[in-house]
Amino acid sequence: MNNILIIDDEPAILTALQFGLEDSFNVYCTLNVPEGIDMINAKNIDLVLLDQYLGEYHGLEVLQTIKKKNPEVLVIAMTAYGSIESSIEAIQNGAYYYITKPLDITGLKLLINKALDYKNLTNKVANLTKKISENSNKYNIVSSSKSMNEVFKIIDRIKDLDINVLITGESGTGKELIAKAIHDLSKRSSEPLEIINCAAIPHSLLESELFGYEKGAFTGANQRYKGKFELADKGTLVLDEIGEMDVFLQAKLLRVIQEKRITPLGSEKSIPVNFRLVASTNKNLLEEVKKGTFREDLFFRLNVISIEMPPLRKRKEDIPSLAKFFMNKYSSMFNKMVSGISSSAVGILEKYDYPGNVRELENIIERAVALTSDNIINVKDLPREIIEGVEISTTSEWIPIYIGESLAEAEKKLILATYRYCNENKRKTAKILGISERHIHTKLKNYLEEEKI
């Protein structure tokens, strides 16, 4: 249970509050202000109920002292003499909320729980932001997952070693980002980084892109052209999707790796080159070796250090932070004021398996930012095929239902809220609430007609 401290100069109020709250919290009480301030650290207090009139002490001064020494501790200010001015002043000085006496214990419990939920969420966001910031600053990659931390550890160990690296993983997992991180953190970071996608260039042109050519080497070669091997001299060369390179060119690449020299097309003179090689592929190169489509000797030359990128479905704890990163990116790009993602939408995103990995998540958020008419991304802004492909469950979201409210009105609120949470899908609404689709259809028809009136 959370630890609550009550500071008040009236013993009867302390006794009443302790009796009313002790079933839900660990409650500490004091009439003495200095003792109370010392107890905050000694008892690891999460929240303070602070009276604003404490004899020789003024509540606002005590509030300022508490927030200065323990800014993470929540304070709810209490007084029998409430006013708008004093409420504003208390909030401005760091109080979470301001309540007037006499206190309703049930309402006070709800307020305390809401404050503690806010504190827990704030702490989680702060910790996640710290982890993301630490990783993002160094690797330019948004992640705090255990599997990606293992990748980061490998990068740290090999970043300054002039050995070949092979990055494997499904499409869209961020292999190119890892290659860039290796270069950016290495001793070659001030030198060129050249990246070429072997799958995006026809085999007949890939050789000239890599080796370059002399003027007149073939029809259309009107001037000397430096290839990627030469451009990457003293820096890093990234061969993306190397599994698509044909066997003939693989043999020439093997010789370059062994000799560190190239001969441009149309030239009789070889040129020394000094680059670090990083290759990536979404193929299983050992299987390609067995098929005869990839040279075994080249595979072993490339596979000195192997880094396997985990698919997004195996690091789902990164989804909320990645989604927020992409939301900020496209909000700025589209000049839109989209500032958050609802917990319902995050829940859907976390349940989806992402065959397209991080790239697919980015596309989803880009679309959502572009289409949403609100300042937050809701379930309705996500692609329908993703929503329908995910089993929707209950959430921690709540709706206000008050004592004395009719059952009919409470039922209406619950059905409408669930219906909108399910992106207006009647079948899923009925399934979650455990009632028939026919019943839901009838109820919704009446409710929605009432809203139009």
Tab-separated table of C-alpha atoms in Angstrom, residues 3-449:
chain	number	residue	atom	x	y	z
A	3	ASN	CA	2.220	5.734	2.342
A	4	ILE	CA	0.070	8.777	3.217
A	5	LEU	CA	1.019	11.530	5.670
A	6	ILE	CA	-1.575	13.842	7.259
A	7	ILE	CA	-0.382	17.120	8.763
A	8	ASP	CA	-3.108	18.968	10.683
A	9	ASP	CA	-3.233	20.839	14.000
A	10	GLU	CA	-6.637	19.418	14.990
A	11	PRO	CA	-6.393	15.967	16.702
A	12	ALA	CA	-10.020	15.127	15.947
A	13	ILE	CA	-9.474	15.580	12.196
A	14	LEU	CA	-6.317	13.470	12.287
A	15	THR	CA	-8.180	10.669	14.072
A	16	ALA	CA	-11.132	10.793	11.679
A	17	LEU	CA	-8.980	10.817	8.558
A	18	GLN	CA	-6.735	8.028	9.807
A	19	PHE	CA	-9.783	5.869	10.622
A	20	GLY	CA	-11.336	6.551	7.211
A	21	LEU	CA	-8.192	5.942	5.128
A	22	GLU	CA	-6.226	3.232	6.947
A	23	ASP	CA	-7.998	0.371	5.175
A	24	SER	CA	-6.666	1.610	1.814
A	25	PHE	CA	-3.310	3.219	2.708
A	26	ASN	CA	-0.512	3.202	5.236
A	27	VAL	CA	-1.476	6.360	7.139
A	28	TYR	CA	0.891	8.475	9.257
A	29	CYS	CA	-0.324	11.489	11.252
A	30	THR	CA	1.301	14.430	12.982
A	31	LEU	CA	0.345	17.718	14.613
A	32	ASN	CA	3.920	18.941	14.369
A	33	VAL	CA	5.084	20.512	11.075
A	34	PRO	CA	8.880	19.964	11.456
A	35	GLU	CA	8.225	16.361	12.477
A	36	GLY	CA	6.003	15.913	9.447
A	37	ILE	CA	8.645	17.250	7.054
A	38	ASP	CA	11.195	14.826	8.566
A	39	MET	CA	8.717	11.923	8.233
A	40	ILE	CA	8.406	12.385	4.475
A	41	ASN	CA	11.824	10.846	3.871
A	42	ALA	CA	11.874	8.581	6.939
A	43	LYS	CA	8.556	6.902	6.019
A	44	ASN	CA	8.967	7.098	2.223
A	45	ILE	CA	5.768	9.158	1.916
A	46	ASP	CA	3.964	9.187	-1.454
A	47	LEU	CA	1.308	11.802	-0.707
A	48	VAL	CA	0.700	14.457	1.964
A	49	LEU	CA	-2.681	15.788	3.118
A	50	LEU	CA	-1.695	19.248	4.353
A	51	ASP	CA	-3.879	21.643	6.328
A	52	GLN	CA	-3.422	25.257	5.281
A	53	TYR	CA	-3.826	26.779	8.762
A	54	LEU	CA	-1.352	25.236	11.208
A	55	GLY	CA	-1.046	27.678	14.083
A	56	GLU	CA	2.272	29.500	13.738
A	57	TYR	CA	2.884	27.910	10.323
A	58	HIS	CA	1.204	28.941	7.091
A	59	GLY	CA	0.236	26.038	4.864
A	60	LEU	CA	1.646	27.584	1.676
A	61	GLU	CA	5.073	27.989	3.296
A	62	VAL	CA	4.994	24.351	4.417
A	63	LEU	CA	3.901	23.327	0.922
A	64	GLN	CA	6.829	25.196	-0.626
A	65	THR	CA	9.253	23.523	1.814
A	66	ILE	CA	7.915	20.069	1.033
A	67	LYS	CA	8.072	20.564	-2.738
A	68	LYS	CA	11.564	22.058	-2.522
A	69	LYS	CA	12.941	19.122	-0.529
A	70	ASN	CA	10.808	16.368	-2.120
A	71	PRO	CA	9.428	17.514	-5.501
A	72	GLU	CA	8.175	14.012	-6.333
A	73	VAL	CA	5.825	13.923	-3.280
A	74	LEU	CA	2.212	14.830	-4.052
A	75	VAL	CA	0.461	17.334	-1.783
A	76	ILE	CA	-3.286	17.812	-1.413
A	77	ALA	CA	-4.050	21.071	0.401
A	78	MET	CA	-6.941	21.108	2.935
A	79	THR	CA	-8.745	24.058	4.510
A	80	ALA	CA	-12.031	24.989	6.117
A	81	TYR	CA	-11.803	28.467	4.548
A	82	GLY	CA	-11.763	27.821	0.822
A	83	SER	CA	-11.634	30.496	-1.824
A	84	ILE	CA	-10.779	30.637	-5.507
A	85	GLU	CA	-7.718	32.787	-4.778
A	86	SER	CA	-6.292	30.424	-2.156
A	87	SER	CA	-6.980	27.405	-4.395
A	88	ILE	CA	-5.088	28.982	-7.286
A	89	GLU	CA	-2.237	29.977	-4.998
A	90	ALA	CA	-1.910	26.436	-3.641
A	91	ILE	CA	-1.878	24.922	-7.130
A	92	GLN	CA	0.664	27.470	-8.323
A	93	ASN	CA	2.935	26.487	-5.431
A	94	GLY	CA	2.895	22.806	-6.370
A	95	ALA	CA	-0.218	21.313	-4.768
A	96	TYR	CA	-1.821	18.491	-6.757
A	97	TYR	CA	-5.313	19.518	-5.643
A	98	TYR	CA	-7.118	21.792	-3.152
A	99	ILE	CA	-10.099	20.586	-1.065
A	100	THR	CA	-12.289	22.197	1.554
A	101	LYS	CA	-13.545	20.804	4.851
A	102	PRO	CA	-15.648	18.993	5.896
A	103	LEU	CA	-14.147	16.154	3.880
A	104	ASP	CA	-16.058	13.338	2.231
A	105	ILE	CA	-13.976	10.189	2.853
A	106	THR	CA	-15.245	8.338	-0.230
A	107	GLY	CA	-14.493	11.283	-2.491
A	108	LEU	CA	-11.144	11.811	-0.773
A	109	LYS	CA	-10.146	8.172	-1.409
A	110	LEU	CA	-10.996	8.552	-5.083
A	111	LEU	CA	-8.968	11.759	-5.271
A	112	ILE	CA	-5.951	10.161	-3.525
A	113	ASN	CA	-6.057	7.121	-5.826
A	114	LYS	CA	-6.302	9.358	-8.861
A	115	ALA	CA	-3.311	11.369	-7.626
A	116	LEU	CA	-1.259	8.213	-6.988
A	117	ASP	CA	-2.154	6.846	-10.437
A	118	TYR	CA	-0.965	10.142	-11.885
A	119	LYS	CA	2.285	9.880	-9.907
A	120	ASN	CA	2.909	6.280	-11.046
A	121	LEU	CA	2.244	7.211	-14.664
A	122	THR	CA	4.518	10.257	-14.372
A	123	ASN	CA	7.314	8.120	-12.912
A	124	LYS	CA	6.940	5.522	-15.674
A	125	VAL	CA	7.028	8.188	-18.370
A	126	ALA	CA	10.067	9.821	-16.746
A	127	ASN	CA	11.939	6.511	-16.509
A	128	LEU	CA	11.023	5.549	-20.061
A	129	THR	CA	11.999	8.992	-21.350
A	130	LYS	CA	15.331	8.710	-19.558
A	131	LYS	CA	16.045	5.301	-21.076
A	132	ILE	CA	14.959	6.444	-24.517
A	133	SER	CA	17.035	9.597	-24.205
A	134	GLU	CA	20.127	7.652	-23.171
A	135	ASN	CA	19.787	5.249	-26.073
A	136	SER	CA	18.585	7.793	-28.614
A	137	ASN	CA	21.397	10.243	-27.904
A	138	LYS	CA	24.008	7.577	-28.453
A	139	TYR	CA	22.559	5.306	-31.113
A	140	ASN	CA	19.819	7.477	-32.680
A	141	ILE	CA	17.475	4.537	-32.122
A	142	VAL	CA	14.300	4.659	-30.006
A	143	SER	CA	14.313	1.590	-27.764
A	144	SER	CA	14.571	0.488	-24.165
A	145	SER	CA	13.835	-3.222	-24.692
A	146	LYS	CA	16.068	-5.983	-23.401
A	147	SER	CA	16.616	-7.497	-26.851
A	148	MET	CA	17.731	-4.175	-28.340
A	149	ASN	CA	19.970	-3.483	-25.352
A	150	GLU	CA	21.855	-6.669	-26.289
A	151	VAL	CA	22.326	-5.250	-29.789
A	152	PHE	CA	23.627	-1.990	-28.315
A	153	LYS	CA	26.133	-3.916	-26.170
A	154	ILE	CA	27.545	-5.603	-29.289
A	155	ILE	CA	27.855	-2.238	-31.043
A	156	ASP	CA	29.783	-0.830	-28.085
A	157	ARG	CA	32.207	-3.769	-28.133
A	158	ILE	CA	33.008	-3.719	-31.843
A	159	LYS	CA	32.533	-0.086	-32.884
A	160	ASP	CA	36.286	0.669	-33.085
A	161	LEU	CA	37.404	-2.722	-34.410
A	162	ASP	CA	38.115	-2.819	-38.152
A	163	ILE	CA	36.285	-6.095	-38.694
A	164	ASN	CA	33.388	-6.959	-40.988
A	165	VAL	CA	29.872	-6.988	-39.555
A	166	LEU	CA	26.819	-8.861	-40.852
A	167	ILE	CA	23.414	-7.555	-39.733
A	168	THR	CA	20.503	-9.965	-40.215
A	169	GLY	CA	16.781	-9.603	-39.600
A	170	GLU	CA	13.395	-9.226	-41.215
A	171	SER	CA	12.607	-6.267	-43.453
A	172	GLY	CA	11.709	-3.134	-41.547
A	173	THR	CA	13.539	-3.996	-38.314
A	174	GLY	CA	16.053	-1.142	-38.623
A	175	LYS	CA	19.162	-2.861	-39.973
A	176	GLU	CA	20.311	0.308	-41.743
A	177	LEU	CA	19.986	2.303	-38.505
A	178	ILE	CA	22.283	-0.187	-36.776
A	179	ALA	CA	24.812	0.108	-39.606
A	180	LYS	CA	24.747	3.902	-39.254
A	181	ALA	CA	25.161	3.621	-35.483
A	182	ILE	CA	28.241	1.432	-35.922
A	183	HIS	CA	29.777	4.054	-38.203
A	184	ASP	CA	28.741	7.066	-36.117
A	185	LEU	CA	30.238	5.601	-32.932
A	186	SER	CA	33.432	4.344	-34.564
A	187	LYS	CA	36.820	5.982	-35.008
A	188	ARG	CA	35.875	6.354	-38.706
A	189	SER	CA	32.861	8.562	-37.898
A	190	SER	CA	34.452	11.693	-39.387
A	191	GLU	CA	35.024	9.866	-42.685
A	192	PRO	CA	32.443	8.987	-45.392
A	193	LEU	CA	29.543	6.590	-44.852
A	194	GLU	CA	28.398	5.058	-48.139
A	195	ILE	CA	25.255	2.929	-48.341
A	196	ILE	CA	24.081	0.976	-51.363
A	197	ASN	CA	21.028	-1.269	-51.626
A	198	CYS	CA	22.002	-4.308	-53.687
A	199	ALA	CA	18.348	-5.187	-54.273
A	200	ALA	CA	17.446	-1.770	-55.691
A	201	ILE	CA	20.002	-1.744	-58.527
A	202	PRO	CA	19.966	-4.127	-61.522
A	203	HIS	CA	22.821	-6.658	-61.512
A	204	SER	CA	24.169	-5.188	-64.740
A	205	LEU	CA	24.604	-1.759	-63.112
A	206	LEU	CA	25.603	-2.793	-59.585
A	207	GLU	CA	29.202	-3.582	-60.600
A	208	SER	CA	29.786	-0.088	-62.014
A	209	GLU	CA	28.132	1.469	-58.935
A	210	LEU	CA	30.549	-0.394	-56.699
A	211	PHE	CA	33.772	-0.264	-58.707
A	212	GLY	CA	33.253	2.933	-60.698
A	213	TYR	CA	34.529	3.362	-64.264
A	214	GLU	CA	36.888	5.330	-66.456
A	215	LYS	CA	35.814	7.752	-69.158
A	216	GLY	CA	35.033	5.789	-72.333
A	217	ALA	CA	34.734	2.446	-70.526
A	218	PHE	CA	31.406	1.869	-72.271
A	219	THR	CA	28.837	3.792	-74.298
A	220	GLY	CA	27.590	6.714	-72.212
A	221	ALA	CA	30.648	6.803	-69.898
A	222	ASN	CA	31.439	10.441	-70.651
A	223	GLN	CA	33.584	11.035	-67.587
A	224	ARG	CA	35.324	9.167	-64.793
A	225	TYR	CA	32.933	7.881	-62.123
A	226	LYS	CA	33.950	6.957	-58.587
A	227	GLY	CA	32.269	3.827	-57.235
A	228	LYS	CA	31.178	3.161	-53.671
A	229	PHE	CA	34.397	1.295	-52.798
A	230	GLU	CA	36.441	4.366	-53.633
A	231	LEU	CA	34.001	6.858	-52.110
A	232	ALA	CA	34.021	4.959	-48.817
A	233	ASP	CA	37.816	5.117	-48.505
A	234	LYS	CA	38.823	5.636	-44.848
A	235	GLY	CA	35.135	5.372	-43.887
A	236	THR	CA	32.408	2.722	-43.860
A	237	LEU	CA	30.669	0.919	-46.711
A	238	VAL	CA	27.220	-0.570	-46.050
A	239	LEU	CA	26.021	-3.218	-48.507
A	240	ASP	CA	22.299	-3.461	-47.789
A	241	GLU	CA	20.454	-6.629	-48.864
A	242	ILE	CA	23.686	-8.322	-49.892
A	243	GLY	CA	21.805	-11.585	-50.312
A	244	GLU	CA	20.514	-10.194	-53.627
A	245	MET	CA	24.018	-9.849	-55.140
A	246	ASP	CA	24.699	-12.316	-57.978
A	247	VAL	CA	27.410	-14.961	-57.622
A	248	PHE	CA	29.708	-13.355	-60.258
A	249	LEU	CA	29.835	-10.065	-58.374
A	250	GLN	CA	30.204	-11.914	-55.072
A	251	ALA	CA	33.507	-13.312	-56.337
A	252	LYS	CA	34.768	-9.819	-57.199
A	253	LEU	CA	33.652	-8.519	-53.779
A	254	LEU	CA	35.560	-11.341	-52.071
A	255	ARG	CA	38.749	-10.326	-53.855
A	256	VAL	CA	38.291	-6.675	-52.798
A	257	ILE	CA	37.851	-7.745	-49.165
A	258	GLN	CA	40.993	-9.866	-49.341
A	259	GLU	CA	43.249	-7.475	-51.264
A	260	LYS	CA	41.809	-4.059	-50.314
A	261	ARG	CA	42.269	-2.919	-53.923
A	262	ILE	CA	39.829	-2.266	-56.759
A	263	THR	CA	40.096	-1.849	-60.496
A	264	PRO	CA	37.464	0.508	-61.975
A	265	LEU	CA	35.761	-0.649	-65.176
A	266	GLY	CA	37.825	0.323	-68.228
A	267	SER	CA	41.014	0.793	-66.195
A	268	GLU	CA	44.201	-1.264	-66.100
A	269	LYS	CA	45.365	0.252	-62.830
A	270	SER	CA	44.233	-0.955	-59.400
A	271	ILE	CA	43.512	1.500	-56.577
A	272	PRO	CA	44.059	0.815	-52.850
A	273	VAL	CA	40.944	1.215	-50.716
A	274	ASN	CA	40.540	1.245	-46.964
A	275	PHE	CA	36.975	0.879	-45.774
A	276	ARG	CA	35.112	-0.939	-43.042
A	277	LEU	CA	32.485	-3.285	-44.460
A	278	VAL	CA	29.035	-3.683	-42.930
A	279	ALA	CA	26.572	-5.937	-44.766
A	280	SER	CA	22.895	-6.569	-44.062
A	281	THR	CA	20.297	-9.014	-45.332
A	282	ASN	CA	16.800	-10.277	-44.609
A	283	LYS	CA	17.771	-13.699	-46.005
A	284	ASN	CA	19.230	-16.694	-44.221
A	285	LEU	CA	22.623	-16.719	-45.933
A	286	LEU	CA	23.490	-20.230	-44.725
A	287	GLU	CA	20.392	-21.485	-46.536
A	288	GLU	CA	21.461	-19.501	-49.605
A	289	VAL	CA	24.909	-21.143	-49.396
A	290	LYS	CA	23.248	-24.575	-49.426
A	291	LYS	CA	21.206	-23.548	-52.462
A	292	GLY	CA	24.336	-22.398	-54.251
A	293	THR	CA	23.141	-18.801	-54.600
A	294	PHE	CA	25.653	-17.362	-52.105
A	295	ARG	CA	29.369	-18.128	-51.868
A	296	GLU	CA	30.381	-19.904	-48.688
A	297	ASP	CA	33.816	-18.253	-48.569
A	298	LEU	CA	32.211	-14.800	-48.863
A	299	PHE	CA	29.722	-15.646	-46.132
A	300	PHE	CA	32.511	-16.467	-43.682
A	301	ARG	CA	34.367	-13.290	-44.647
A	302	LEU	CA	31.280	-11.204	-43.922
A	303	ASN	CA	30.112	-13.047	-40.827
A	304	VAL	CA	33.017	-12.094	-38.548
A	305	ILE	CA	30.576	-10.330	-36.214
A	306	SER	CA	26.881	-11.118	-36.545
A	307	ILE	CA	24.081	-8.893	-35.242
A	308	GLU	CA	20.529	-10.232	-35.419
A	309	MET	CA	17.806	-7.596	-35.289
A	310	PRO	CA	14.726	-8.711	-33.302
A	311	PRO	CA	11.347	-8.245	-35.014
A	312	LEU	CA	8.982	-5.721	-33.434
A	313	ARG	CA	6.613	-8.472	-32.264
A	314	LYS	CA	9.400	-9.693	-29.956
A	315	ARG	CA	10.035	-6.267	-28.399
A	316	LYS	CA	6.527	-4.919	-27.973
A	317	GLU	CA	7.574	-2.878	-24.944
A	318	ASP	CA	9.100	-0.455	-27.482
A	319	ILE	CA	5.786	0.157	-29.266
A	320	PRO	CA	4.486	3.056	-27.082
A	321	SER	CA	7.759	4.997	-27.279
A	322	LEU	CA	8.181	4.317	-31.008
A	323	ALA	CA	4.585	5.360	-31.681
A	324	LYS	CA	5.095	8.605	-29.774
A	325	PHE	CA	8.364	9.265	-31.618
A	326	PHE	CA	6.652	8.847	-34.998
A	327	MET	CA	3.661	10.895	-33.812
A	328	ASN	CA	5.946	13.817	-32.966
A	329	LYS	CA	7.819	13.418	-36.235
A	330	TYR	CA	4.737	13.557	-38.447
A	331	SER	CA	2.913	16.143	-36.326
A	332	SER	CA	5.804	18.479	-37.029
A	333	MET	CA	6.025	17.445	-40.682
A	334	PHE	CA	2.281	17.943	-41.292
A	335	ASN	CA	2.099	21.042	-39.039
A	336	LYS	CA	-0.637	19.461	-36.895
A	337	MET	CA	-1.175	19.744	-33.125
A	338	VAL	CA	-1.331	16.012	-32.357
A	339	SER	CA	0.017	15.630	-28.839
A	340	GLY	CA	-0.862	12.130	-27.670
A	341	ILE	CA	-2.196	8.627	-28.293
A	342	SER	CA	-5.147	7.281	-26.309
A	343	SER	CA	-4.594	4.249	-24.100
A	344	SER	CA	-7.177	2.363	-26.195
A	345	ALA	CA	-5.178	3.010	-29.377
A	346	VAL	CA	-1.917	2.050	-27.657
A	347	GLY	CA	-3.590	-1.174	-26.509
A	348	ILE	CA	-4.505	-2.025	-30.104
A	349	LEU	CA	-0.990	-1.190	-31.328
A	350	GLU	CA	0.584	-3.399	-28.661
A	351	LYS	CA	-1.533	-6.410	-29.638
A	352	TYR	CA	-0.744	-6.270	-33.379
A	353	ASP	CA	2.125	-8.444	-34.681
A	354	TYR	CA	3.600	-6.130	-37.378
A	355	PRO	CA	4.726	-8.322	-40.285
A	356	GLY	CA	6.332	-5.123	-41.638
A	357	ASN	CA	8.008	-4.404	-38.277
A	358	VAL	CA	9.014	-0.850	-37.258
A	359	ARG	CA	8.526	0.446	-40.784
A	360	GLU	CA	4.891	-0.707	-40.695
A	361	LEU	CA	4.311	0.954	-37.313
A	362	GLU	CA	5.735	4.187	-38.714
A	363	ASN	CA	3.348	3.997	-41.680
A	364	ILE	CA	0.395	3.393	-39.329
A	365	ILE	CA	1.229	6.426	-37.184
A	366	GLU	CA	1.918	8.606	-40.239
A	367	ARG	CA	-1.539	7.743	-41.562
A	368	ALA	CA	-3.169	8.328	-38.171
A	369	VAL	CA	-1.569	11.766	-37.748
A	370	ALA	CA	-2.612	12.739	-41.272
A	371	LEU	CA	-6.239	11.637	-40.849
A	372	THR	CA	-7.108	12.427	-37.231
A	373	SER	CA	-9.370	15.392	-36.593
A	374	ASP	CA	-8.513	15.433	-32.874
A	375	ASN	CA	-5.400	16.417	-30.955
A	376	ILE	CA	-4.810	12.803	-29.943
A	377	ILE	CA	-4.749	9.594	-31.962
A	378	ASN	CA	-7.759	7.407	-31.148
A	379	VAL	CA	-8.730	3.875	-32.134
A	380	LYS	CA	-10.863	5.240	-34.981
A	381	ASP	CA	-7.714	6.720	-36.559
A	382	LEU	CA	-6.022	3.319	-36.923
A	383	PRO	CA	-6.418	1.150	-40.052
A	384	ARG	CA	-9.550	-0.979	-39.873
A	385	GLU	CA	-7.694	-4.168	-40.791
A	386	ILE	CA	-5.490	-3.748	-37.706
A	387	ILE	CA	-8.416	-3.061	-35.379
A	388	GLU	CA	-10.378	-6.040	-36.686
A	389	GLY	CA	-7.306	-8.281	-36.515
A	390	VAL	CA	-6.806	-7.625	-32.807
A	391	GLU	CA	-8.875	-9.084	-30.000
A	392	ILE	CA	-10.135	-6.095	-28.004
A	393	SER	CA	-10.186	-6.543	-24.227
A	394	THR	CA	-11.252	-4.341	-21.344
A	395	THR	CA	-9.084	-1.376	-20.356
A	396	SER	CA	-8.336	0.766	-17.321
A	397	GLU	CA	-10.356	3.621	-18.813
A	398	TRP	CA	-13.390	4.684	-16.764
A	399	ILE	CA	-16.610	6.616	-17.177
A	400	PRO	CA	-18.309	8.709	-14.467
A	401	ILE	CA	-21.343	7.059	-12.861
A	402	TYR	CA	-22.768	8.875	-9.849
A	403	ILE	CA	-24.658	7.757	-6.748
A	404	GLY	CA	-28.350	8.244	-7.365
A	405	GLU	CA	-28.004	7.975	-11.135
A	406	SER	CA	-30.556	5.645	-12.753
A	407	LEU	CA	-29.499	2.193	-13.929
A	408	ALA	CA	-30.808	3.037	-17.387
A	409	GLU	CA	-28.548	6.093	-17.636
A	410	ALA	CA	-25.541	4.130	-16.311
A	411	GLU	CA	-26.198	1.370	-18.856
A	412	LYS	CA	-26.421	3.945	-21.641
A	413	LYS	CA	-23.065	5.476	-20.684
A	414	LEU	CA	-21.365	2.072	-20.536
A	415	ILE	CA	-22.731	0.829	-23.861
A	416	LEU	CA	-21.922	4.045	-25.743
A	417	ALA	CA	-18.402	4.265	-24.279
A	418	THR	CA	-17.672	0.612	-25.156
A	419	TYR	CA	-19.142	1.047	-28.635
A	420	ARG	CA	-16.830	3.995	-29.357
A	421	TYR	CA	-13.874	2.198	-27.800
A	422	CYS	CA	-14.533	-0.651	-30.258
A	423	ASN	CA	-14.415	1.835	-33.154
A	424	GLU	CA	-18.204	1.563	-33.529
A	425	ASN	CA	-18.061	-2.197	-34.122
A	426	LYS	CA	-21.319	-3.634	-32.741
A	427	ARG	CA	-20.134	-7.245	-32.768
A	428	LYS	CA	-17.100	-6.500	-30.615
A	429	THR	CA	-19.160	-4.255	-28.339
A	430	ALA	CA	-21.609	-7.101	-27.734
A	431	LYS	CA	-18.776	-9.570	-27.128
A	432	ILE	CA	-17.064	-7.382	-24.519
A	433	LEU	CA	-20.305	-6.618	-22.667
A	434	GLY	CA	-21.510	-10.238	-22.859
A	435	ILE	CA	-24.865	-9.492	-24.503
A	436	SER	CA	-26.397	-10.342	-27.869
A	437	GLU	CA	-25.733	-8.351	-31.020
A	438	ARG	CA	-29.488	-7.903	-31.476
A	439	HIS	CA	-29.762	-6.360	-28.007
A	440	ILE	CA	-26.813	-4.031	-28.714
A	441	HIS	CA	-28.305	-3.035	-32.073
A	442	THR	CA	-31.613	-2.069	-30.471
A	443	LYS	CA	-30.026	-0.164	-27.594
A	444	LEU	CA	-27.601	1.744	-29.815
A	445	LYS	CA	-30.324	2.704	-32.256
A	446	ASN	CA	-32.269	4.387	-29.432
A	447	TYR	CA	-29.197	5.987	-27.822
A	448	LEU	CA	-27.850	7.416	-31.054
A	449	GLU	CA	-31.247	8.814	-32.031
